[in-house]
Amino acid sequence: MTNEEKFEITDSEWEVMRVVWTRTKATSKEIINVLQDKKDWKPATTKTFIGRLVKKGALNTETVGNKFIYTAAVTEEESLKSLKAGLFNHICNTAVGKTIADLIKEATLSHDDIAMIEEILKSKKKDAVDVIVCNCVPGQCHCKENHNMNCH
Amino acid sequence: MTNEEKFEITDSEWEVMRVVWTRTKATSKEIINVLQDKKDWKPATTKTFIGRLVKKGALNTETVGNKFIYTAAVTEEESLKSLKAGLFNHICNTAVGKTIADLIKEATLSHDDIAMIEEILKSKKKDAVDVIVCNCVPGQCHCKENHNMNCH
DNA sequence: TTAAATCGTTTACAGTTGTAATCAATTCAT
DNA sequence: ATGAATTGATTACAACTGTAAACGATTTAA
């Protein structure tokens, strides 16, 4: 039924998911080993996060003997979407462009990256708008401040 | 001095900060009014967040009579930095370009936005690198998978 | 001047998150 | 076959978050 249960993945849980996404299939021992190195977590700590991810449906389990093989029930792309939303939920629609620009300014990019982004930008011109409509409530951004209906 | 006390601002606290950033100065009543509309918060709820922000040093207070006028002790730009980091902390360095591209794909942008981003991109070419070095631990991205030292 | 309203502070409380020890069942090694 | 190791499950617990009522001081209105 593909029921769209929405669950959030916490920062720590992301660490676990990244291991599973990378390997496609992983045992708890593999996950524990990676994160023992990276995060200095005791095995029990990693086990807790694995357990929580299984409970919330982010990881599937295949039983093999007495142990499990874990696979991801959500894709990385899908999960990234929430992360990205987290960023833009806090700013005015009209500030999205500038925020992306800032992101680029602060990023280390390869020539290929830049070429790719330029490509995307070019294709974006087709559906670009003239004025972006502010989505904020009055009092939380300057757009709705007084009689001036234009943003910034 | 200027001791760089680092504190995190939660989602709910952001709602309060946005009001203060917008008005520069705000009374609790103003903040409460805005958020009563937007978030359906009881005045007591907003008061809690104001109190926590003052305690953690994100808001300054000026006493005027028996009440306070609140001003921001951190800029929006500064706070945005944490938000942005939150996004990129979860992905491989080598995937930053693609993630920015995805952000652009999904965003609604104006012609001006696109022009601005193009400008930034152009200036980025100067310090663009040929290959981005992966910063992940082995097991959390494909870069470090086997003998192949190149990413993706 | 006294009752009502307002404002900041204190207290409350459940749910989430980070961190981990312990336990019970099973499997592996001797 | 029996002791050791491993694995998933249960329990623990403090800090952080979201949500809010209650309280005490003070100011304003009647």
mmCIF file of C-alpha atoms (C1' of nucleotides) in Angstrom:
data_model
loop_
_atom_site.group_PDB
_atom_site.id
_atom_site.type_symbol
_atom_site.label_atom_id
_atom_site.label_comp_id
_atom_site.label_asym_id
_atom_site.label_seq_id
_atom_site.Cartn_x
_atom_site.Cartn_y
_atom_site.Cartn_z
ATOM 1 C CA MET A 1 0.000 0.000 0.000
ATOM 2 C CA THR A 2 2.992 2.282 0.018
ATOM 3 C CA ASN A 3 1.505 4.125 2.941
ATOM 4 C CA GLU A 4 3.410 7.341 3.235
ATOM 5 C CA GLU A 5 4.270 7.104 6.896
ATOM 6 C CA LYS A 6 6.344 10.141 7.570
ATOM 7 C CA PHE A 7 9.095 9.817 10.071
ATOM 8 C CA GLU A 8 12.043 11.987 10.832
ATOM 9 C CA ILE A 9 15.581 10.690 10.858
ATOM 10 C CA THR A 10 17.713 12.274 13.545
ATOM 11 C CA ASP A 11 21.346 13.261 13.106
ATOM 12 C CA SER A 12 22.620 10.147 14.811
ATOM 13 C CA GLU A 13 20.288 7.936 12.878
ATOM 14 C CA TRP A 14 21.632 9.453 9.673
ATOM 15 C CA GLU A 15 25.033 8.068 10.522
ATOM 16 C CA VAL A 16 23.544 4.607 10.550
ATOM 17 C CA MET A 17 21.566 5.144 7.368
ATOM 18 C CA ARG A 18 24.609 6.315 5.484
ATOM 19 C CA VAL A 19 26.340 3.040 6.173
ATOM 20 C CA VAL A 20 23.361 1.075 4.949
ATOM 21 C CA TRP A 21 22.910 3.277 1.896
ATOM 22 C CA THR A 22 26.542 2.796 1.013
ATOM 23 C CA ARG A 23 26.595 -0.979 1.386
ATOM 24 C CA THR A 24 23.024 -1.645 0.283
ATOM 25 C CA LYS A 25 23.002 -4.498 2.791
ATOM 26 C CA ALA A 26 24.696 -4.376 6.165
ATOM 27 C CA THR A 27 24.875 -6.361 9.348
ATOM 28 C CA SER A 28 24.799 -4.695 12.718
ATOM 29 C CA LYS A 29 28.440 -5.606 13.172
ATOM 30 C CA GLU A 30 29.436 -3.702 10.055
ATOM 31 C CA ILE A 31 27.465 -0.661 11.085
ATOM 32 C CA ILE A 32 28.859 -0.818 14.584
ATOM 33 C CA ASN A 33 32.419 -0.998 13.277
ATOM 34 C CA VAL A 34 32.083 2.010 11.018
ATOM 35 C CA LEU A 35 30.543 4.164 13.708
ATOM 36 C CA GLN A 36 32.829 3.011 16.448
ATOM 37 C CA ASP A 37 35.601 4.557 14.364
ATOM 38 C CA LYS A 38 33.794 7.659 13.267
ATOM 39 C CA LYS A 39 31.715 8.568 16.282
ATOM 40 C CA ASP A 40 33.333 6.675 19.098
ATOM 41 C CA TRP A 41 30.051 5.053 19.866
ATOM 42 C CA LYS A 42 29.889 1.990 22.040
ATOM 43 C CA PRO A 43 28.269 -0.949 20.258
ATOM 44 C CA ALA A 44 25.224 -0.552 22.454
ATOM 45 C CA THR A 45 24.711 2.992 21.248
ATOM 46 C CA THR A 46 24.707 2.016 17.605
ATOM 47 C CA LYS A 47 22.362 -0.846 18.397
ATOM 48 C CA THR A 48 19.915 1.614 19.904
ATOM 49 C CA PHE A 49 19.833 3.673 16.743
ATOM 50 C CA ILE A 50 19.475 0.607 14.546
ATOM 51 C CA GLY A 51 16.572 -0.498 16.708
ATOM 52 C CA ARG A 52 14.872 2.865 16.488
ATOM 53 C CA LEU A 53 15.282 2.966 12.727
ATOM 54 C CA VAL A 54 13.746 -0.466 12.369
ATOM 55 C CA LYS A 55 10.883 0.527 14.616
ATOM 56 C CA LYS A 56 10.125 3.659 12.631
ATOM 57 C CA GLY A 57 10.309 1.794 9.350
ATOM 58 C CA ALA A 58 13.443 3.348 7.917
ATOM 59 C CA LEU A 59 15.286 0.031 7.896
ATOM 60 C CA ASN A 60 14.053 -3.355 6.771
ATOM 61 C CA THR A 61 15.355 -6.599 8.158
ATOM 62 C CA GLU A 62 16.006 -9.948 6.553
ATOM 63 C CA THR A 63 16.523 -12.765 8.990
ATOM 64 C CA VAL A 64 19.577 -14.865 8.282
ATOM 65 C CA GLY A 65 20.150 -17.445 10.960
ATOM 66 C CA ASN A 66 19.823 -15.660 14.248
ATOM 67 C CA LYS A 67 20.931 -12.330 12.939
ATOM 68 C CA PHE A 68 19.601 -9.657 10.678
ATOM 69 C CA ILE A 69 20.682 -8.120 7.460
ATOM 70 C CA TYR A 70 19.532 -4.561 7.268
ATOM 71 C CA THR A 71 18.455 -2.746 4.132
ATOM 72 C CA ALA A 72 17.176 0.779 3.705
ATOM 73 C CA ALA A 73 13.443 1.288 3.433
ATOM 74 C CA VAL A 74 13.882 4.902 2.377
ATOM 75 C CA THR A 75 16.262 6.277 -0.199
ATOM 76 C CA GLU A 76 18.894 8.826 0.561
ATOM 77 C CA GLU A 77 17.323 11.225 -1.923
ATOM 78 C CA GLU A 78 14.008 11.008 -0.155
ATOM 79 C CA SER A 79 15.606 11.667 3.199
ATOM 80 C CA LEU A 80 17.636 14.529 1.837
ATOM 81 C CA LYS A 81 14.398 16.189 0.920
ATOM 82 C CA SER A 82 13.544 16.694 4.585
ATOM 83 C CA LEU A 83 16.975 18.106 5.261
ATOM 84 C CA LYS A 84 16.575 20.600 2.449
ATOM 85 C CA ALA A 85 13.106 21.534 3.614
ATOM 86 C CA GLY A 86 14.502 22.138 7.078
ATOM 87 C CA LEU A 87 16.628 24.859 5.632
ATOM 88 C CA PHE A 88 13.993 26.631 3.576
ATOM 89 C CA ASN A 89 11.246 26.353 6.140
ATOM 90 C CA HIS A 90 12.980 29.049 8.078
ATOM 91 C CA ILE A 91 13.346 31.715 5.446
ATOM 92 C CA CYS A 92 11.136 33.807 3.248
ATOM 93 C CA ASN A 93 10.437 32.492 -0.243
ATOM 94 C CA THR A 94 11.938 35.630 -1.643
ATOM 95 C CA ALA A 95 15.243 34.870 0.064
ATOM 96 C CA VAL A 96 15.700 31.424 -1.395
ATOM 97 C CA GLY A 97 17.733 32.663 -4.347
ATOM 98 C CA LYS A 98 20.123 34.562 -2.161
ATOM 99 C CA THR A 99 20.482 31.614 0.188
ATOM 100 C CA ILE A 100 21.391 29.331 -2.668
ATOM 101 C CA ALA A 101 23.879 31.918 -3.833
ATOM 102 C CA ASP A 102 25.426 31.970 -0.367
ATOM 103 C CA LEU A 103 25.611 28.218 -0.351
ATOM 104 C CA ILE A 104 27.536 28.335 -3.596
ATOM 105 C CA LYS A 105 29.807 31.053 -2.323
ATOM 106 C CA GLU A 106 30.796 28.988 0.680
ATOM 107 C CA ALA A 107 31.083 25.646 -1.118
ATOM 108 C CA THR A 108 34.138 24.042 -2.622
ATOM 109 C CA LEU A 109 33.137 23.195 -6.154
ATOM 110 C CA SER A 110 34.818 21.472 -9.040
ATOM 111 C CA HIS A 111 34.813 22.759 -12.582
ATOM 112 C CA ASP A 112 32.390 19.987 -13.400
ATOM 113 C CA ASP A 113 30.091 21.003 -10.573
ATOM 114 C CA ILE A 114 30.026 24.555 -11.835
ATOM 115 C CA ALA A 115 29.323 23.433 -15.361
ATOM 116 C CA MET A 116 26.492 21.244 -14.133
ATOM 117 C CA ILE A 117 24.945 23.987 -12.060
ATOM 118 C CA GLU A 118 25.213 26.377 -14.984
ATOM 119 C CA GLU A 119 23.351 23.854 -17.074
ATOM 120 C CA ILE A 120 20.567 23.587 -14.501
ATOM 121 C CA LEU A 121 20.379 27.326 -14.249
ATOM 122 C CA LYS A 122 20.040 27.674 -17.981
ATOM 123 C CA SER A 123 17.128 25.278 -18.006
ATOM 124 C CA LYS A 124 15.601 27.116 -15.086
ATOM 125 C CA LYS A 125 15.216 30.252 -17.110
ATOM 126 C CA LYS A 126 12.200 28.831 -18.899
ATOM 127 C CA ASP A 127 10.030 28.795 -15.816
ATOM 128 C CA ALA A 128 11.583 31.692 -13.983
ATOM 129 C CA VAL A 129 9.135 34.223 -12.608
ATOM 130 C CA ASP A 130 9.401 37.970 -12.435
ATOM 131 C CA VAL A 131 8.497 38.408 -8.806
ATOM 132 C CA ILE A 132 8.488 35.806 -6.118
ATOM 133 C CA VAL A 133 5.544 35.910 -3.793
ATOM 134 C CA CYS A 134 6.360 36.093 -0.125
ATOM 135 C CA ASN A 135 4.848 33.322 1.956
ATOM 136 C CA CYS A 136 5.492 34.741 5.394
ATOM 137 C CA VAL A 137 3.019 35.929 7.942
ATOM 138 C CA PRO A 138 3.099 39.654 8.629
ATOM 139 C CA GLY A 139 5.717 40.371 11.212
ATOM 140 C CA GLN A 140 8.161 37.688 10.197
ATOM 141 C CA CYS A 141 9.662 39.268 7.127
ATOM 142 C CA HIS A 142 9.835 42.691 5.590
ATOM 143 C CA CYS A 143 7.621 41.874 2.640
ATOM 144 C CA LYS A 144 4.378 42.375 4.507
ATOM 145 C CA GLU A 145 5.598 45.254 6.537
ATOM 146 C CA ASN A 146 3.407 48.139 5.443
ATOM 147 C CA HIS A 147 1.710 49.316 2.254
ATOM 148 C CA ASN A 148 4.548 48.128 0.102
ATOM 149 C CA MET A 149 3.551 44.837 -1.454
ATOM 150 C CA ASN A 150 6.884 44.190 -3.145
ATOM 151 C CA CYS A 151 9.504 42.196 -1.404
ATOM 152 C CA HIS A 152 12.875 43.561 -0.434
ATOM 153 C CA MET B 1 36.151 38.791 24.900
ATOM 154 C CA THR B 2 33.400 38.286 22.349
ATOM 155 C CA ASN B 3 33.333 34.782 23.646
ATOM 156 C CA GLU B 4 31.926 32.631 20.935
ATOM 157 C CA GLU B 5 29.349 30.827 23.008
ATOM 158 C CA LYS B 6 27.747 28.483 20.594
ATOM 159 C CA PHE B 7 24.108 27.722 21.085
ATOM 160 C CA GLU B 8 21.599 26.087 18.852
ATOM 161 C CA ILE B 9 18.304 27.679 17.978
ATOM 162 C CA THR B 10 15.462 25.210 17.729
ATOM 163 C CA ASP B 11 12.713 25.340 15.125
ATOM 164 C CA SER B 12 10.263 26.960 17.503
ATOM 165 C CA GLU B 13 12.806 29.456 18.705
ATOM 166 C CA TRP B 14 13.442 30.433 15.085
ATOM 167 C CA GLU B 15 9.868 31.589 14.857
ATOM 168 C CA VAL B 16 10.523 34.020 17.672
ATOM 169 C CA MET B 17 13.850 35.159 16.253
ATOM 170 C CA ARG B 18 12.314 35.912 12.892
ATOM 171 C CA VAL B 19 9.925 38.358 14.485
ATOM 172 C CA VAL B 20 12.739 40.099 16.303
ATOM 173 C CA TRP B 21 14.967 40.151 13.228
ATOM 174 C CA THR B 22 12.167 41.679 11.234
ATOM 175 C CA ARG B 23 11.288 44.404 13.716
ATOM 176 C CA THR B 24 14.775 44.939 15.097
ATOM 177 C CA LYS B 25 13.110 45.655 18.430
ATOM 178 C CA ALA B 26 10.075 43.852 19.715
ATOM 179 C CA THR B 27 8.046 43.536 22.865
ATOM 180 C CA SER B 28 6.787 40.202 24.058
ATOM 181 C CA LYS B 29 3.295 41.273 23.164
ATOM 182 C CA GLU B 30 4.246 41.828 19.549
ATOM 183 C CA ILE B 31 5.977 38.483 19.322
ATOM 184 C CA ILE B 32 3.083 36.752 20.999
ATOM 185 C CA ASN B 33 0.618 38.297 18.577
ATOM 186 C CA VAL B 34 2.488 37.253 15.478
ATOM 187 C CA LEU B 35 2.917 33.684 16.642
ATOM 188 C CA GLN B 36 -0.577 33.347 18.001
ATOM 189 C CA ASP B 37 -1.701 33.866 14.421
ATOM 190 C CA LYS B 38 0.919 31.797 12.705
ATOM 191 C CA LYS B 39 1.437 28.912 15.088
ATOM 192 C CA ASP B 40 -1.632 28.969 17.268
ATOM 193 C CA TRP B 41 0.562 29.188 20.295
ATOM 194 C CA LYS B 42 -0.865 30.235 23.629
ATOM 195 C CA PRO B 43 0.878 33.318 24.983
ATOM 196 C CA ALA B 44 2.520 31.140 27.628
ATOM 197 C CA THR B 45 4.154 29.034 24.945
ATOM 198 C CA THR B 46 5.723 31.981 23.217
ATOM 199 C CA LYS B 47 6.856 33.326 26.570
ATOM 200 C CA THR B 48 8.691 30.078 27.208
ATOM 201 C CA PHE B 49 10.624 30.366 23.972
ATOM 202 C CA ILE B 50 11.444 34.007 24.585
ATOM 203 C CA GLY B 51 12.715 33.070 28.020
ATOM 204 C CA ARG B 52 14.881 30.286 26.658
ATOM 205 C CA LEU B 53 16.335 32.535 23.978
ATOM 206 C CA VAL B 54 17.239 35.160 26.555
ATOM 207 C CA LYS B 55 18.815 32.535 28.753
ATOM 208 C CA LYS B 56 20.952 31.154 25.940
ATOM 209 C CA GLY B 57 22.028 34.607 24.866
ATOM 210 C CA ALA B 58 20.267 34.804 21.528
ATOM 211 C CA LEU B 59 18.119 37.714 22.642
ATOM 212 C CA ASN B 60 19.137 40.823 24.522
ATOM 213 C CA THR B 61 16.793 42.758 26.748
ATOM 214 C CA GLU B 62 16.441 46.439 27.402
ATOM 215 C CA THR B 63 14.358 47.278 30.399
ATOM 216 C CA VAL B 64 11.761 49.936 29.752
ATOM 217 C CA GLY B 65 9.598 50.487 32.767
ATOM 218 C CA ASN B 66 8.608 47.095 34.036
ATOM 219 C CA LYS B 67 8.788 45.392 30.682
ATOM 220 C CA PHE B 68 11.413 44.387 28.226
ATOM 221 C CA ILE B 69 12.282 45.283 24.709
ATOM 222 C CA TYR B 70 13.970 42.410 22.976
ATOM 223 C CA THR B 71 16.694 42.691 20.388
ATOM 224 C CA ALA B 72 18.615 39.978 18.601
ATOM 225 C CA ALA B 73 22.048 39.096 19.906
ATOM 226 C CA VAL B 74 22.793 37.013 16.831
ATOM 227 C CA THR B 75 22.219 37.924 13.230
ATOM 228 C CA GLU B 76 20.024 35.947 10.927
ATOM 229 C CA GLU B 77 22.977 35.295 8.637
ATOM 230 C CA GLU B 78 24.951 33.817 11.477
ATOM 231 C CA SER B 79 22.090 31.577 12.462
ATOM 232 C CA LEU B 80 21.495 30.522 8.905
ATOM 233 C CA LYS B 81 25.012 29.219 8.846
ATOM 234 C CA SER B 82 24.090 26.464 11.288
ATOM 235 C CA LEU B 83 21.070 25.569 9.227
ATOM 236 C CA LYS B 84 23.183 25.264 6.113
ATOM 237 C CA ALA B 85 25.798 23.218 7.936
ATOM 238 C CA GLY B 86 23.041 20.912 9.123
ATOM 239 C CA LEU B 87 22.384 20.051 5.524
ATOM 240 C CA PHE B 88 25.935 19.478 4.371
ATOM 241 C CA ASN B 89 27.061 17.652 7.479
ATOM 242 C CA HIS B 90 25.111 14.688 6.245
ATOM 243 C CA ILE B 91 26.509 14.279 2.785
ATOM 244 C CA CYS B 92 29.835 13.598 1.177
ATOM 245 C CA ASN B 93 31.862 16.597 0.084
ATOM 246 C CA THR B 94 31.785 15.291 -3.421
ATOM 247 C CA ALA B 95 27.995 15.440 -3.451
ATOM 248 C CA VAL B 96 27.687 19.086 -2.493
ATOM 249 C CA GLY B 97 27.562 20.278 -6.086
ATOM 250 C CA LYS B 98 24.792 17.904 -6.995
ATOM 251 C CA THR B 99 22.849 18.819 -3.877
ATOM 252 C CA ILE B 100 23.024 22.492 -4.733
ATOM 253 C CA ALA B 101 21.891 21.626 -8.231
ATOM 254 C CA ASP B 102 18.918 19.756 -6.795
ATOM 255 C CA LEU B 103 18.087 22.682 -4.581
ATOM 256 C CA ILE B 104 18.007 24.901 -7.644
ATOM 257 C CA LYS B 105 15.915 22.423 -9.572
ATOM 258 C CA GLU B 106 13.269 22.380 -6.877
ATOM 259 C CA ALA B 107 13.289 26.106 -6.118
ATOM 260 C CA THR B 108 11.094 28.805 -7.564
ATOM 261 C CA LEU B 109 13.490 31.442 -8.806
ATOM 262 C CA SER B 110 13.117 34.812 -10.396
ATOM 263 C CA HIS B 111 15.050 35.990 -13.422
ATOM 264 C CA ASP B 112 17.020 38.196 -11.088
ATOM 265 C CA ASP B 113 17.834 35.281 -8.826
ATOM 266 C CA ILE B 114 19.124 33.297 -11.759
ATOM 267 C CA ALA B 115 21.233 36.180 -12.979
ATOM 268 C CA MET B 116 22.672 36.627 -9.512
ATOM 269 C CA ILE B 117 23.507 32.970 -9.124
ATOM 270 C CA GLU B 118 25.107 32.967 -12.560
ATOM 271 C CA GLU B 119 27.253 35.851 -11.460
ATOM 272 C CA ILE B 120 28.377 34.008 -8.356
ATOM 273 C CA LEU B 121 29.084 30.922 -10.381
ATOM 274 C CA LYS B 122 31.211 32.861 -12.786
ATOM 275 C CA SER B 123 33.315 34.207 -9.957
ATOM 276 C CA LYS B 124 33.545 30.743 -8.503
ATOM 277 C CA LYS B 125 35.421 29.477 -11.521
ATOM 278 C CA LYS B 126 38.601 31.128 -10.339
ATOM 279 C CA ASP B 127 38.993 28.896 -7.330
ATOM 280 C CA ALA B 128 37.291 25.808 -8.679
ATOM 281 C CA VAL B 129 39.197 22.577 -8.181
ATOM 282 C CA ASP B 130 39.559 19.604 -10.473
ATOM 283 C CA VAL B 131 38.666 16.918 -8.005
ATOM 284 C CA ILE B 132 36.914 17.298 -4.707
ATOM 285 C CA VAL B 133 38.375 15.272 -1.916
ATOM 286 C CA CYS B 134 35.969 13.026 -0.095
ATOM 287 C CA ASN B 135 35.764 13.652 3.633
ATOM 288 C CA CYS B 136 33.842 10.575 4.653
ATOM 289 C CA VAL B 137 34.970 7.680 6.740
ATOM 290 C CA PRO B 138 35.240 4.386 4.897
ATOM 291 C CA GLY B 139 31.876 2.712 4.857
ATOM 292 C CA GLN B 140 29.783 5.846 4.670
ATOM 293 C CA CYS B 141 30.215 6.731 1.039
ATOM 294 C CA HIS B 142 31.407 5.039 -2.087
ATOM 295 C CA CYS B 143 34.581 7.074 -2.435
ATOM 296 C CA LYS B 144 36.569 5.016 0.024
ATOM 297 C CA GLU B 145 35.085 1.734 -0.979
ATOM 298 C CA ASN B 146 38.020 -0.236 -2.324
ATOM 299 C CA HIS B 147 41.261 0.419 -4.194
ATOM 300 C CA ASN B 148 39.683 3.150 -6.240
ATOM 301 C CA MET B 149 40.707 6.456 -4.733
ATOM 302 C CA ASN B 150 38.583 8.591 -7.042
ATOM 303 C CA CYS B 151 35.133 9.566 -6.044
ATOM 304 C CA HIS B 152 32.033 8.389 -7.850
ATOM 305 C "C1'" DT C 1 -7.358 53.039 45.798
ATOM 306 C "C1'" DT C 2 -8.537 48.829 44.816
ATOM 307 C "C1'" DA C 3 -9.644 45.436 41.144
ATOM 308 C "C1'" DA C 4 -8.106 43.973 36.676
ATOM 309 C "C1'" DA C 5 -4.775 43.323 33.340
ATOM 310 C "C1'" DT C 6 -0.039 42.606 31.986
ATOM 311 C "C1'" DC C 7 4.578 40.852 32.081
ATOM 312 C "C1'" DG C 8 8.383 38.048 33.287
ATOM 313 C "C1'" DT C 9 9.474 33.823 36.080
ATOM 314 C "C1'" DT C 10 8.749 29.329 37.835
ATOM 315 C "C1'" DT C 11 7.052 24.930 37.478
ATOM 316 C "C1'" DA C 12 5.103 20.957 34.830
ATOM 317 C "C1'" DC C 13 5.080 17.332 31.944
ATOM 318 C "C1'" DA C 14 5.244 14.277 27.974
ATOM 319 C "C1'" DG C 15 7.946 13.079 23.922
ATOM 320 C "C1'" DT C 16 12.470 12.923 21.521
ATOM 321 C "C1'" DT C 17 17.353 12.274 21.357
ATOM 322 C "C1'" DG C 18 21.922 10.838 22.754
ATOM 323 C "C1'" DT C 19 24.308 7.579 25.191
ATOM 324 C "C1'" DA C 20 24.757 3.182 27.156
ATOM 325 C "C1'" DA C 21 24.391 -1.117 30.412
ATOM 326 C "C1'" DT C 22 22.220 -5.347 30.920
ATOM 327 C "C1'" DC C 23 19.650 -9.460 29.667
ATOM 328 C "C1'" DA C 24 18.069 -13.471 27.189
ATOM 329 C "C1'" DA C 25 18.623 -16.318 23.359
ATOM 330 C "C1'" DT C 26 21.449 -18.346 20.372
ATOM 331 C "C1'" DT C 27 25.653 -19.776 18.079
ATOM 332 C "C1'" DC C 28 30.498 -20.831 17.905
ATOM 333 C "C1'" DA C 29 34.591 -22.853 19.512
ATOM 334 C "C1'" DT C 30 36.938 -26.222 22.168
ATOM 335 C "C1'" DA D 1 28.730 -30.557 25.180
ATOM 336 C "C1'" DT D 2 29.574 -26.817 27.566
ATOM 337 C "C1'" DG D 3 31.631 -22.227 28.219
ATOM 338 C "C1'" DA D 4 32.387 -17.945 25.545
ATOM 339 C "C1'" DA D 5 30.927 -14.718 22.332
ATOM 340 C "C1'" DT D 6 27.548 -12.494 19.647
ATOM 341 C "C1'" DT D 7 23.108 -10.428 18.634
ATOM 342 C "C1'" DG D 8 18.790 -8.274 19.198
ATOM 343 C "C1'" DA D 9 15.663 -6.567 22.931
ATOM 344 C "C1'" DT D 10 14.724 -4.277 27.165
ATOM 345 C "C1'" DT D 11 15.606 -0.850 30.382
ATOM 346 C "C1'" DA D 12 17.789 3.512 32.012
ATOM 347 C "C1'" DC D 13 18.460 8.091 32.280
ATOM 348 C "C1'" DA D 14 19.687 12.929 31.531
ATOM 349 C "C1'" DA D 15 19.223 16.800 28.301
ATOM 350 C "C1'" DC D 16 16.518 19.081 25.022
ATOM 351 C "C1'" DT D 17 11.858 20.384 22.911
ATOM 352 C "C1'" DG D 18 7.183 21.545 22.543
ATOM 353 C "C1'" DT D 19 3.432 22.968 24.954
ATOM 354 C "C1'" DA D 20 1.354 25.374 28.626
ATOM 355 C "C1'" DA D 21 -0.627 26.673 33.457
ATOM 356 C "C1'" DA D 22 0.215 29.169 37.577
ATOM 357 C "C1'" DC D 23 2.392 32.710 40.284
ATOM 358 C "C1'" DG D 24 4.146 37.108 41.859
ATOM 359 C "C1'" DA D 25 5.115 41.763 40.925
ATOM 360 C "C1'" DT D 26 3.566 45.663 38.992
ATOM 361 C "C1'" DT D 27 0.932 48.858 36.319
ATOM 362 C "C1'" DT D 28 -3.326 50.663 34.738
ATOM 363 C "C1'" DA D 29 -8.115 51.582 34.868
ATOM 364 C "C1'" DA D 30 -12.274 52.466 37.412
#
